[in-house]
XYZ file of N, CA and C in Angstrom:
459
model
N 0.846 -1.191 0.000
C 0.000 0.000 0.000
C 0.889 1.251 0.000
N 0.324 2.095 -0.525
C 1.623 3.258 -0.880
C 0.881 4.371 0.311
N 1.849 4.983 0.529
C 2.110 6.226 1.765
C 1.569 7.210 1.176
N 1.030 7.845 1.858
C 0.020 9.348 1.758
C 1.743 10.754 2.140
N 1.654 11.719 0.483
C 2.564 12.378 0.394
C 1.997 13.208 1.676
N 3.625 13.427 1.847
C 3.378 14.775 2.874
C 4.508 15.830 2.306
N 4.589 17.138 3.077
C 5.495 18.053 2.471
C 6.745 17.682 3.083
N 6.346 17.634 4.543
C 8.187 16.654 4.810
C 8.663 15.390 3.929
N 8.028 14.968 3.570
C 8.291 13.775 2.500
C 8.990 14.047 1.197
N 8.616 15.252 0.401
C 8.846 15.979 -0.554
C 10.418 16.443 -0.388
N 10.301 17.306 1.173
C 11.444 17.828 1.527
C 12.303 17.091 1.768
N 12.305 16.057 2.457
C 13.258 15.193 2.877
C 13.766 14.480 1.210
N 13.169 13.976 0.274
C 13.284 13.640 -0.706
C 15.063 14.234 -1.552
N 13.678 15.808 -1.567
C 15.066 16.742 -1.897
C 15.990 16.884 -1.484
N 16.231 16.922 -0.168
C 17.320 16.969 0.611
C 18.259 15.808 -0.498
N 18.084 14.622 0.006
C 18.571 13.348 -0.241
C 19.271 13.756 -1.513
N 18.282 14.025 -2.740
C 18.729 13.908 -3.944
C 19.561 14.949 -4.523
N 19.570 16.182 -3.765
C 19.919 17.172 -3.976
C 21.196 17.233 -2.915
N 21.943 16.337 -2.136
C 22.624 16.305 -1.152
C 24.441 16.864 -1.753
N 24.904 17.672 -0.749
C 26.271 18.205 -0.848
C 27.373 16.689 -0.519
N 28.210 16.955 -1.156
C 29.665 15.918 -0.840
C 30.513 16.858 -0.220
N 31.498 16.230 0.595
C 32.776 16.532 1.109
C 33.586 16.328 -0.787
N 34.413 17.833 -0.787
C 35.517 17.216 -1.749
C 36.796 17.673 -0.877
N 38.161 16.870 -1.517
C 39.005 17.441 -0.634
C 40.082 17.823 -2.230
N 40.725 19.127 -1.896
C 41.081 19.646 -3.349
C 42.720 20.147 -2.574
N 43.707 19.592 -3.067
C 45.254 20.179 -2.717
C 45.686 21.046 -3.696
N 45.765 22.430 -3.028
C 46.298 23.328 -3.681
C 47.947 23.836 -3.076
N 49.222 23.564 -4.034
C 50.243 23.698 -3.515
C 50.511 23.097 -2.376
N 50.641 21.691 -1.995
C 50.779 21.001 -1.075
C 49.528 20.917 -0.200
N 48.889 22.083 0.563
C 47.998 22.464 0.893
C 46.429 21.649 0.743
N 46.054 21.031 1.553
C 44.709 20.172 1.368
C 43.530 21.223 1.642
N 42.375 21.606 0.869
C 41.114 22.557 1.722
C 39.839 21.629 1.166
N 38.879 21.650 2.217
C 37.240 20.878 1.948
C 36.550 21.747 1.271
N 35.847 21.283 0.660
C 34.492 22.217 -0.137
C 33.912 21.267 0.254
N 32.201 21.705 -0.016
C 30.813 21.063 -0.628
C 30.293 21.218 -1.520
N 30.399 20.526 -2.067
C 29.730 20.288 -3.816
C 28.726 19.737 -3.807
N 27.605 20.599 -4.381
C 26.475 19.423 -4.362
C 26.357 18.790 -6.318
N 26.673 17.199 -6.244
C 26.872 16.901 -7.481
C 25.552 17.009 -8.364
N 24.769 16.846 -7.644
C 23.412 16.820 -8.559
C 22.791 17.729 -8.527
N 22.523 18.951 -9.262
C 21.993 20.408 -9.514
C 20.541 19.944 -9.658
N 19.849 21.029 -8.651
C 17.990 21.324 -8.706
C 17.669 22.302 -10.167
N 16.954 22.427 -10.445
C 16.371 22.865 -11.587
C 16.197 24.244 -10.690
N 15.505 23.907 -9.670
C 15.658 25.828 -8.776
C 16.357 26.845 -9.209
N 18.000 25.972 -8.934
C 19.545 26.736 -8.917
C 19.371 26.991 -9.613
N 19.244 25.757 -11.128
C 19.583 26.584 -12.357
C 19.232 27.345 -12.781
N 17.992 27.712 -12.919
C 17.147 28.680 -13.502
C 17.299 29.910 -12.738
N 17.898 30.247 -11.397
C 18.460 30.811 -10.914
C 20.174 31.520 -11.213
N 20.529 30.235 -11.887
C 21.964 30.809 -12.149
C 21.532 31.394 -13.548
N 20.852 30.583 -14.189
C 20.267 31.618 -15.795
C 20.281 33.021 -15.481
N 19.055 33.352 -14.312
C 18.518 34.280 -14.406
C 19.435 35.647 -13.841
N 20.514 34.863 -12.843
C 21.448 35.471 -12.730
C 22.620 36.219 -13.872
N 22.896 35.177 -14.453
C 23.956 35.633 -15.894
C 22.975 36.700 -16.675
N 21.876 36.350 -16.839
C 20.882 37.501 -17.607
C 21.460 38.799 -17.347
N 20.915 38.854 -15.647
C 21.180 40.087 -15.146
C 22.941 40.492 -15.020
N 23.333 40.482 -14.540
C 25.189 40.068 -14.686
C 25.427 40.839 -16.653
N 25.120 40.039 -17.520
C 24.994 40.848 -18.336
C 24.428 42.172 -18.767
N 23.280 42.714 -18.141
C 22.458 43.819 -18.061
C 23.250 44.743 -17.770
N 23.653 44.595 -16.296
C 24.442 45.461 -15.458
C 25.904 45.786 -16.289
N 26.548 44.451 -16.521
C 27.707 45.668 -17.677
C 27.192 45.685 -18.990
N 26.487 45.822 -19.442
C 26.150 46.402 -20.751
C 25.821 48.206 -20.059
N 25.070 47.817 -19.591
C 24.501 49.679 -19.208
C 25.797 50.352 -18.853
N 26.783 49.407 -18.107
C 27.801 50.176 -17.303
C 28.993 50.400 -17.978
N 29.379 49.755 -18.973
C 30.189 49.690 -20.195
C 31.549 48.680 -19.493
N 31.340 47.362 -19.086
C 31.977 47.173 -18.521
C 32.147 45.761 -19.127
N 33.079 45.094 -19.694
C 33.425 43.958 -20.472
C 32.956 42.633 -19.516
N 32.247 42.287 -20.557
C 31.413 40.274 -19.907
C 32.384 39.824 -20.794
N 32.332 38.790 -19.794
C 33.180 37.413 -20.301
C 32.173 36.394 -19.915
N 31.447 35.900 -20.890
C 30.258 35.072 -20.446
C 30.923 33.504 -19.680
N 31.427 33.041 -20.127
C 32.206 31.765 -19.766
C 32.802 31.914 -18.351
N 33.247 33.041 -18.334
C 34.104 33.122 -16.744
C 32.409 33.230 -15.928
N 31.559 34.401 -16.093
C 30.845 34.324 -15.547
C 30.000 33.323 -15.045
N 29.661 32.306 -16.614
C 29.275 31.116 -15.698
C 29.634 30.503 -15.230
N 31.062 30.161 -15.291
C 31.704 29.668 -14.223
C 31.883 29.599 -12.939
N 31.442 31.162 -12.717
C 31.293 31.845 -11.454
C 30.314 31.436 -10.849
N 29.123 30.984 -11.556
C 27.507 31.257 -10.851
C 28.202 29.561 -10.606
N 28.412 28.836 -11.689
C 28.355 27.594 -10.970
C 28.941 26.896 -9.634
N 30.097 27.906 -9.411
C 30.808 27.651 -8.270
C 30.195 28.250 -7.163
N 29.417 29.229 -7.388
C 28.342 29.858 -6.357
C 26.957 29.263 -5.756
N 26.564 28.710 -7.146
C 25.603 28.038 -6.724
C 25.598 26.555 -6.461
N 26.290 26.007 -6.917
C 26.866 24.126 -6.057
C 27.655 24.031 -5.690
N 28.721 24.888 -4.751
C 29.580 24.700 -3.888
C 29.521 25.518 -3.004
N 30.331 25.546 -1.666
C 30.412 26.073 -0.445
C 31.077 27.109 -0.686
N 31.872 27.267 -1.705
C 32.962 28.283 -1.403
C 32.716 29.811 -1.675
N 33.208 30.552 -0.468
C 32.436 31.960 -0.331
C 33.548 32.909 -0.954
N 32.792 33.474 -1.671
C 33.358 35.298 -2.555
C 33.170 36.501 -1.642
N 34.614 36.950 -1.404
C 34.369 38.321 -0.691
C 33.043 39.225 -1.404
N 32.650 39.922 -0.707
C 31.774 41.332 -1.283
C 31.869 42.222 -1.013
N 31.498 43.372 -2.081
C 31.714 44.608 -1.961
C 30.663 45.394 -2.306
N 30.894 46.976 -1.782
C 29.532 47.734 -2.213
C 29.203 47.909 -3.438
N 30.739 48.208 -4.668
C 30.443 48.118 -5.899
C 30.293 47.203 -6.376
N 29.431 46.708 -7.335
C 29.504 45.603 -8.218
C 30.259 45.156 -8.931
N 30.678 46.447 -9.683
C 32.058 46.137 -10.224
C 33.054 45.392 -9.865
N 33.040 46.600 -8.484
C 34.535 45.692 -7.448
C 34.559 43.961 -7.679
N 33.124 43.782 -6.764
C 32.656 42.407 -6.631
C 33.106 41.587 -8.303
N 32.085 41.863 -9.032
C 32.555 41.388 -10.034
C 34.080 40.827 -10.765
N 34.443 41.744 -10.073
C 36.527 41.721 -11.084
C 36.799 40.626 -9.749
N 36.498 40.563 -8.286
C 36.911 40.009 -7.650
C 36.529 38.482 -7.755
N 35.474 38.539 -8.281
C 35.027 36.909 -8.363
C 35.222 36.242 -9.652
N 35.495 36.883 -10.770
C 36.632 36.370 -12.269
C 38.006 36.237 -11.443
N 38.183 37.434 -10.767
C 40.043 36.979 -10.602
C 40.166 35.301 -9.711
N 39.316 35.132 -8.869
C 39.219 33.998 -8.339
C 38.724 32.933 -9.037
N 38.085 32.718 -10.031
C 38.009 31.938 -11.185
C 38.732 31.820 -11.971
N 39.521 32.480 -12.495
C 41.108 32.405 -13.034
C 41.739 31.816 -12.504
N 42.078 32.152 -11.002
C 43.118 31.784 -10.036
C 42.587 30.127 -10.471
N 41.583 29.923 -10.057
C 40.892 27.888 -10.200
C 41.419 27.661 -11.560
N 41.078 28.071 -12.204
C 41.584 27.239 -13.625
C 43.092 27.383 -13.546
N 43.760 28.237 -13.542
C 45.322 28.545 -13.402
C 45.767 27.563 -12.257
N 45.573 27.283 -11.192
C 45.602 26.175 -10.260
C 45.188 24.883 -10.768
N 44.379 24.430 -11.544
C 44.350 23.495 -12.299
C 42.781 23.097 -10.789
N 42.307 23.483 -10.275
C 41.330 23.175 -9.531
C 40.212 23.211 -10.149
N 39.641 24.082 -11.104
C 38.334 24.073 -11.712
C 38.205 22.577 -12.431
N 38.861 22.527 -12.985
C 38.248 21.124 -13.358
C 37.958 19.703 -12.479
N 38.736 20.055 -11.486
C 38.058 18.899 -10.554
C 37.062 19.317 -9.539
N 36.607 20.683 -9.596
C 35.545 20.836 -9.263
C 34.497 20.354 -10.090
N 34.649 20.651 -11.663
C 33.742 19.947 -12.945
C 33.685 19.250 -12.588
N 34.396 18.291 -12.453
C 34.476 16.774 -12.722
C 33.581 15.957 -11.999
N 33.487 17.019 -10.773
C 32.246 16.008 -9.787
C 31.056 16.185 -10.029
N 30.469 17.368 -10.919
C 28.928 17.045 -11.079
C 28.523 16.088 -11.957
N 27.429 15.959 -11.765
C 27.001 14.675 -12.992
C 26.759 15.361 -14.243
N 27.208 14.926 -14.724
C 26.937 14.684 -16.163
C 25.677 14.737 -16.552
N 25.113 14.287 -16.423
C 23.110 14.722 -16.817
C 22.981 16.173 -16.192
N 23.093 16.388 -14.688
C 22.819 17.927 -14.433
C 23.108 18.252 -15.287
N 25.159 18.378 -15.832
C 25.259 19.635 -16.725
C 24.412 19.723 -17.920
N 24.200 18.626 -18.702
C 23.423 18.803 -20.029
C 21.955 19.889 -19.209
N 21.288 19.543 -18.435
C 20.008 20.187 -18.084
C 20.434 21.708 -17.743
N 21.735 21.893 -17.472
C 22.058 23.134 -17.626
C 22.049 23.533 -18.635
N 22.933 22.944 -19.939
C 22.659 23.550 -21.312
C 21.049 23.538 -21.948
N 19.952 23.006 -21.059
C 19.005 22.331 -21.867
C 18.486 23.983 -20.966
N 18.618 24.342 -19.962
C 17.955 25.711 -19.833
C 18.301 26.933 -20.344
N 19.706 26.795 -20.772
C 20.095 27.636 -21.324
C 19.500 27.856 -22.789
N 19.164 26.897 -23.361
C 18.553 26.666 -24.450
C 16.842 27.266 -24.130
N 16.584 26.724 -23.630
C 15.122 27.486 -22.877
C 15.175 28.779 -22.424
N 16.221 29.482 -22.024
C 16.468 30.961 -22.411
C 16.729 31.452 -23.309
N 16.705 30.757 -23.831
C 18.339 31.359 -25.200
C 17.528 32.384 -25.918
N 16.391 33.088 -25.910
C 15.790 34.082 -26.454
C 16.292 34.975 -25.709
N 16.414 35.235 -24.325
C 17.027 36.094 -23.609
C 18.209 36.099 -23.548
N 18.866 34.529 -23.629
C 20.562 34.929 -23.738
C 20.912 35.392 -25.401
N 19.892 35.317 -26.192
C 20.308 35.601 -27.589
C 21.099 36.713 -27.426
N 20.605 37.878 -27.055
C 21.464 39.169 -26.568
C 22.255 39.223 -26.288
N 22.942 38.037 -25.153
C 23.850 38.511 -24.583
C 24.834 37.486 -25.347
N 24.728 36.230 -25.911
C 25.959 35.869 -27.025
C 25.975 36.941 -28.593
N 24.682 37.375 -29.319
C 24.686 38.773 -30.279
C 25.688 39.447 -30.034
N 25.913 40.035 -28.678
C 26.472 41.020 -28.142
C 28.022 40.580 -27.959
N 28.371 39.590 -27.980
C 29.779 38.700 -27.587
C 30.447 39.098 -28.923
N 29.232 37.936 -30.077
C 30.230 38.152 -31.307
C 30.359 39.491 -32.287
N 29.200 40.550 -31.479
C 29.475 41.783 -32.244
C 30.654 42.227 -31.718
N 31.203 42.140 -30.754
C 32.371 42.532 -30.048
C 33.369 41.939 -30.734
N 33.570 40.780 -30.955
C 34.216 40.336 -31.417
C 35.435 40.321 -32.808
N 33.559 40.633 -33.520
C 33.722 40.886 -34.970
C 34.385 42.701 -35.328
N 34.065 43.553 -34.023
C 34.545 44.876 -34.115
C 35.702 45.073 -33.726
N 35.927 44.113 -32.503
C 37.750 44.160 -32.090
C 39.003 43.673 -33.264
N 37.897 42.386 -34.054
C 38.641 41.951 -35.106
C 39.392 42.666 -36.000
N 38.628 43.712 -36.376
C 38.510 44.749 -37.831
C 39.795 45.776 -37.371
C-alpha cells in the first residue's frame, strides 16, 4: 500500500537527492574541503540563468566587459559549492573580484576537478535551460560576437 505524500516527504526527498559531498582539493601542497552538491535542482539553475541575464544587463549599461564563460563559471561555483566570494559595495569591485578567483581555479588546475564532480546529466540540463532561455541569452551571445567581430577589424 503506498504512503500518503506529505510536504516533509517531498522535503526530505530533496534533501537526499539534492545532497552536498565533502571534496578534498590540494592546492600547492595544501589540502582545503568544499561542498559540492553533485546533482543540480532545476531551482539553482534557472536561478543561475537568471542570474547571468542580469550580470549581463548590469555591464552592458555600465560599459563594462562580460566574459560570459568566466561568468558562468562563477555562478556555478556559487551556486553548487560552499565556497564563499568576498563582497563589496560596488559591483564592479565584486565582479573583477570573483573572475580573478576563477582564473586563479583554472590557473591552479582546480576548476576542473571541481567539474568533474557534477554529474553529467545535471550539466546537459544546464545547457538544456540555457537553451530554454536562449531568447534572452540571444542578446547577450549577439552582443559577444558583435564585439568580437569589431575588435577583429
Amino acid at each position: 500500500m503506498a504512503k500518503k505524500m506529505k510536504s516533509n516527504d517531498i522535503l526530505n526527498i530533496a534533501r537526499k537527492e539534492f545532497a552536498y559531498k565533502k571534496l578534498l582539493l590540494e592546492i600547492n601542497g595544501q589540502d582545503y574541503e568544499i561542498l559540492i552538491q553533485e546533482k543540480l535542482n532545476d531551482t539553482s539553475i534557472t536561478n543561475l540563468v537568471t542570474d547571468l541575464i542580469e550580470r549581463h544587463e548590469y555591464c552592458t549599461i555600465n560599459n563594462i566587459e562580460f566574459n560570459t564563460i568566466q561568468h558562468i563559471y562563477y555562478l556555478l561555483i556559487k551556486y553548487f559549492t560552499d565556497i564563499k566570494f568576498n563582497t563589496y559595495k560596488e559591483l564592479e569591485k565584486s565582479y573583477k573580484h570573483e573572475l580573478d578567483t576563477i582564473s586563479a581555479l583554472i590557473d591552479l588546475e582546480v576548476f576542473d576537478q571541481i567539474l568533474n564532480q557534477f554529474d553529467k546529466d545535471t550539466l546537459v540540463r544546464i545547457q538544456n535551460m540555457f537553451d530554454k532561455y536562449s531568447n534572452q541569452l540571444k542578446s547577450v551571445v549577439n552582443d559577444e560576437v558583435k564585439k568580437a567581430i569589431t575588435e577583429g577589424e
